[in-house]
Coordinates of C-alpha atoms and ligand atoms in Angstrom, one line a residue:
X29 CA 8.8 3.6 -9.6
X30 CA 11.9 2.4 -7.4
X31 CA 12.0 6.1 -6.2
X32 CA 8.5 6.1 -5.4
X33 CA 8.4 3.3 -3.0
X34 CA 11.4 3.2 -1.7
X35 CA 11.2 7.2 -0.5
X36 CA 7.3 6.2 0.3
X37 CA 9.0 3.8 3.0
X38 CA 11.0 6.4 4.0
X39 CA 14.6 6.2 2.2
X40 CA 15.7 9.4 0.7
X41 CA 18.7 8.5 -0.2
X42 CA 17.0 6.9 -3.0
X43 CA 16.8 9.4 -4.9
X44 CA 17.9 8.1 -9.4
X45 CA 16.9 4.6 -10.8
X46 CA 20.5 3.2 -11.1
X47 CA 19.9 0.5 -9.1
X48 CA 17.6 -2.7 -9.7
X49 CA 14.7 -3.0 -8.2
X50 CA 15.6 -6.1 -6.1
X51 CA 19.3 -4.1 -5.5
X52 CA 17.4 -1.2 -4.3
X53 CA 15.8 -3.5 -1.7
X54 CA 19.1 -4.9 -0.9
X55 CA 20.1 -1.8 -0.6
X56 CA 17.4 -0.3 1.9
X57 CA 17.6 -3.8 4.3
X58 CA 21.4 -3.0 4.3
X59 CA 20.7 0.5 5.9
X60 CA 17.9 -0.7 8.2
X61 CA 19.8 1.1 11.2
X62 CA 17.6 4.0 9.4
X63 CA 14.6 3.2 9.9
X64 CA 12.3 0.6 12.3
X65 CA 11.7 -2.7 12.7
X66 CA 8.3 -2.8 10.7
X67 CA 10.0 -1.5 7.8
X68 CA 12.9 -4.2 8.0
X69 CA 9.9 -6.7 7.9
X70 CA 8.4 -5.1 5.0
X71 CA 11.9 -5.4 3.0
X72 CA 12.2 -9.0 3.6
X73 CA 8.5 -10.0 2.4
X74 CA 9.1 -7.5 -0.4
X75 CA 12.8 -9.1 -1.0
X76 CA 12.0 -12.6 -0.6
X77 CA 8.5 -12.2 -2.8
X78 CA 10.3 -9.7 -5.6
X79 CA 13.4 -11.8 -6.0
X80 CA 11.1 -14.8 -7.8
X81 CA 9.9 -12.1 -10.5
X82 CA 11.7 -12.2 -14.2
X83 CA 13.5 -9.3 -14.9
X84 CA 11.5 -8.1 -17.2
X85 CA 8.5 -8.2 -14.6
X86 CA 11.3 -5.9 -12.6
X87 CA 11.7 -3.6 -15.1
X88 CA 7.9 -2.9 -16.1
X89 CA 6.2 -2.9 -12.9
X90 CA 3.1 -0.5 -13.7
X91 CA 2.3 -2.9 -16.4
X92 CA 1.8 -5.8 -14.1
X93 CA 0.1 -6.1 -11.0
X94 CA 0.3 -3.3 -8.6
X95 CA 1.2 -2.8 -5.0
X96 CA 0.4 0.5 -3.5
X97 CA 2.0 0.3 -0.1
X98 CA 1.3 1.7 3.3
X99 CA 3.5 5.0 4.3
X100 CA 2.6 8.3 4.5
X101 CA -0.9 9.3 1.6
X102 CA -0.1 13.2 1.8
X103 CA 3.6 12.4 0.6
X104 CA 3.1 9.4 -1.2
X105 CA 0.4 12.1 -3.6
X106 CA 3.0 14.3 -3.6
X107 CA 5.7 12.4 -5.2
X108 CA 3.7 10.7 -7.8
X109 CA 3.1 13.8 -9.0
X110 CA 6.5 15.3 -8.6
X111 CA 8.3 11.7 -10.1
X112 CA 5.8 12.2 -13.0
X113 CA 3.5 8.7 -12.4
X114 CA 0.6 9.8 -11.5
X115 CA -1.2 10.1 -14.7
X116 CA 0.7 6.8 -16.1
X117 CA -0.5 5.0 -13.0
X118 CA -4.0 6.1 -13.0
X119 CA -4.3 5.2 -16.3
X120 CA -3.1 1.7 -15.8
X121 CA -5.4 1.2 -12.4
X122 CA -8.6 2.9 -14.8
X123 CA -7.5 0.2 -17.7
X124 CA -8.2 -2.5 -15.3
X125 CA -4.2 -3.3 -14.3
X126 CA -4.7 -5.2 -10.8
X127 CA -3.9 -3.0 -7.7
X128 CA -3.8 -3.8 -4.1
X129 CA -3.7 -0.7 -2.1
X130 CA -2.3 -0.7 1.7
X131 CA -3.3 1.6 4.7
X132 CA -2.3 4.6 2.9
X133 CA -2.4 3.0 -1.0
X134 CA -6.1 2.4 0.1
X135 CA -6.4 6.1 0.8
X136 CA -4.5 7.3 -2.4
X137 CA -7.4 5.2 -4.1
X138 CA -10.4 6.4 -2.3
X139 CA -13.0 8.9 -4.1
X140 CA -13.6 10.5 -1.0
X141 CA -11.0 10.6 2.0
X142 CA -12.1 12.3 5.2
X143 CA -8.8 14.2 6.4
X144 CA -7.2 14.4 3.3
X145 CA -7.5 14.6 -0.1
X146 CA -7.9 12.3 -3.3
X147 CA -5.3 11.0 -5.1
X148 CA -6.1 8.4 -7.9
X149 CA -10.1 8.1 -7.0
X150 CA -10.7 5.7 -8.5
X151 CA -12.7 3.1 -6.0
X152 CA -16.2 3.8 -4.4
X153 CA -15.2 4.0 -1.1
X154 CA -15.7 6.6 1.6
X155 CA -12.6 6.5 4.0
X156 CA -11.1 8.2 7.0
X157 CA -7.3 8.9 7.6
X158 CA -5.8 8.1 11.1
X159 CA -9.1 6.9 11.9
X160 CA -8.2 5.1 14.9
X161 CA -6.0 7.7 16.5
X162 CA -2.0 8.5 16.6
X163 CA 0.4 5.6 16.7
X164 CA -0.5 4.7 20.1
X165 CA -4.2 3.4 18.6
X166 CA -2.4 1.2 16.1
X167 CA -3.0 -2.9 16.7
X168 CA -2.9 -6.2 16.4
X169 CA -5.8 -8.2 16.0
X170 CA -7.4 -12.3 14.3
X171 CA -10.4 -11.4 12.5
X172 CA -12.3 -12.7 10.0
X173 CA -11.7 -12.2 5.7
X174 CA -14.3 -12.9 3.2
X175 CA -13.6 -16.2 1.4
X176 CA -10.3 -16.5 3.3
X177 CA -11.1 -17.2 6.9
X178 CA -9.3 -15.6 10.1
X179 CA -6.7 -14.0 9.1
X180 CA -3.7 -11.8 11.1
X181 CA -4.4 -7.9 10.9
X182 CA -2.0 -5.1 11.4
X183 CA -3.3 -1.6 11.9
X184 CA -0.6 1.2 11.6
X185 CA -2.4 4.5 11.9
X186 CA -4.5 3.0 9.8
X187 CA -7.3 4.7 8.0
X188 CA -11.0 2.7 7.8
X189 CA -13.3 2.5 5.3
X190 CA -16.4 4.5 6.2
X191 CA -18.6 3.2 3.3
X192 CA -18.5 1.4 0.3
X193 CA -21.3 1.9 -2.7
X194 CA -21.5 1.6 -6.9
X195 CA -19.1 -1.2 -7.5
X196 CA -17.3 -1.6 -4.0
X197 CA -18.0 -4.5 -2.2
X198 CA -16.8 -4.7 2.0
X199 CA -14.6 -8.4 2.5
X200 CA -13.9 -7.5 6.3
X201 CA -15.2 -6.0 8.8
X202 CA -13.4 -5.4 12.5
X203 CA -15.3 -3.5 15.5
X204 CA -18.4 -2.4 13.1
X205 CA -15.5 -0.7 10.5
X206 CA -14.8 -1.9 7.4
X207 CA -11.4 -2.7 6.5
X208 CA -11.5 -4.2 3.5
X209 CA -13.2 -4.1 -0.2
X210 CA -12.7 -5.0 -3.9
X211 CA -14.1 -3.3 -6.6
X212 CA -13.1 -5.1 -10.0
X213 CA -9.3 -4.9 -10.4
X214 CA -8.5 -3.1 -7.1
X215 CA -8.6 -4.5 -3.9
X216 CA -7.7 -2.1 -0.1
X217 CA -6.8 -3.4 2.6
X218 CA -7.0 -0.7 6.1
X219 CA -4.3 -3.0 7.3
X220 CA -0.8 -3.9 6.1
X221 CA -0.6 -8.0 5.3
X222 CA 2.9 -8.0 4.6
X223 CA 3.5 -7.5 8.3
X224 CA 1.9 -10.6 9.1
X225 CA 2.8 -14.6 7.7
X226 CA -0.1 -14.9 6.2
X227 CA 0.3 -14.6 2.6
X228 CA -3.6 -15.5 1.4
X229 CA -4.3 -11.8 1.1
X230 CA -1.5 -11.4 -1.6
X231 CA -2.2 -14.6 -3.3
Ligands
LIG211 N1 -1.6 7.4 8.5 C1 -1.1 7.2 7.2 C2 -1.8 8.1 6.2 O1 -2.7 8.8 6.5 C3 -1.3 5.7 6.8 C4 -0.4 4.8 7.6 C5 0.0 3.6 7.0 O2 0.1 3.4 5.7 N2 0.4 2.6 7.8 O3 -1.4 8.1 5.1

């Protein structure tokens, strides 16, 4: 599971399980030379919000909660199937394990994806990859949360959700798109939270 995030963020030097999970981060912030600044942010919210788990929480991740991060959804499907979770993690999200999907985790749990193809399916959402254009389109912006308020929004060629229906409920909406929904245990944000100091998303 290591494997999977870390080479979903880009590192593929990262390639066995040897290392801890909190050493792997340590790792990947030691070699941020590879990769860019928005990463680097990622590892220390990852790093500084890992570290307070118990070990055993460390060492069975898929039976706790679940954080599908943002990367790349076409590579991200690839390796879950080629690391062998796919089936173990679809059965956890299907038995009701929480999941928080972002940017591209919300598109590997979308039942239908415009521009792609589904991954785990398993949320009643409609959405649409690189909705908002190439990097260039990606932005900033304050906008309002359901039950939370304003809150900070990062788009990174982000996807949006086109529509929501059987269980899926919308919590944000930004320009007439919606960019966030819950449906039971899962929750997708369009935009990556981690990026931001706001931690109300998370909690
Ligand atoms: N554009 C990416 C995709 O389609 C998502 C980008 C992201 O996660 N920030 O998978």
């Amino acid at each position: 599971y290591t494997t999977f995030l870390l080479r979903s963020l880009g590192y593929s030097d990262a390639q066995n399980g040897d290392f801890t999970y909190t050493g792997a981060l340590d790792f990947a912030a030691d070699n941020v030379g590879l990769i860019d600044e928005s990463f680097c942010d990622t590892n220390n919210f990852l790093r500084d919000n890992v570290a307070a788990m118990s070990l055993e929480a460390l060492a069975t991740p898929v039976k706790a909660t679940d954080i599908i991060p943002g990367g790349e959804s076409t590579v991200m499907r690839r390796l879950l199937h080629d690391l062998d979770l796919f089936d173990a993690l679809r059965a956890r999200i299907t038995e009701g394990m929480p999941v928080f999907g972002t940017c591209a985790g919300l598109i590997l749990l979308a039942k239908q994806v415009d521009g792609g193809v589904p991954c785990f399916a398993t949320m009643d959402i409609a959405v649409k990859r690189n909705a908002y254009g190439r990097q260039l389109g990606s932005f900033f912006t304050n906008d309002s949360f359901e039950g939370l308020g304003t809150l900070p929004m990062t788009f990174i060629r982000a996807p949006y959700i086109e529509s929501v229906s059987g269980g899926a409920k919308a919590l944000a909406v930004v320009g007439g798109k919606i960019v966030a929904a819950r449906q039971d245990n899962q929750l997708v944000t369009a935009f990556h939270p981690e990026l931001d100091s706001s931690t109300a998303i998370h909690e």
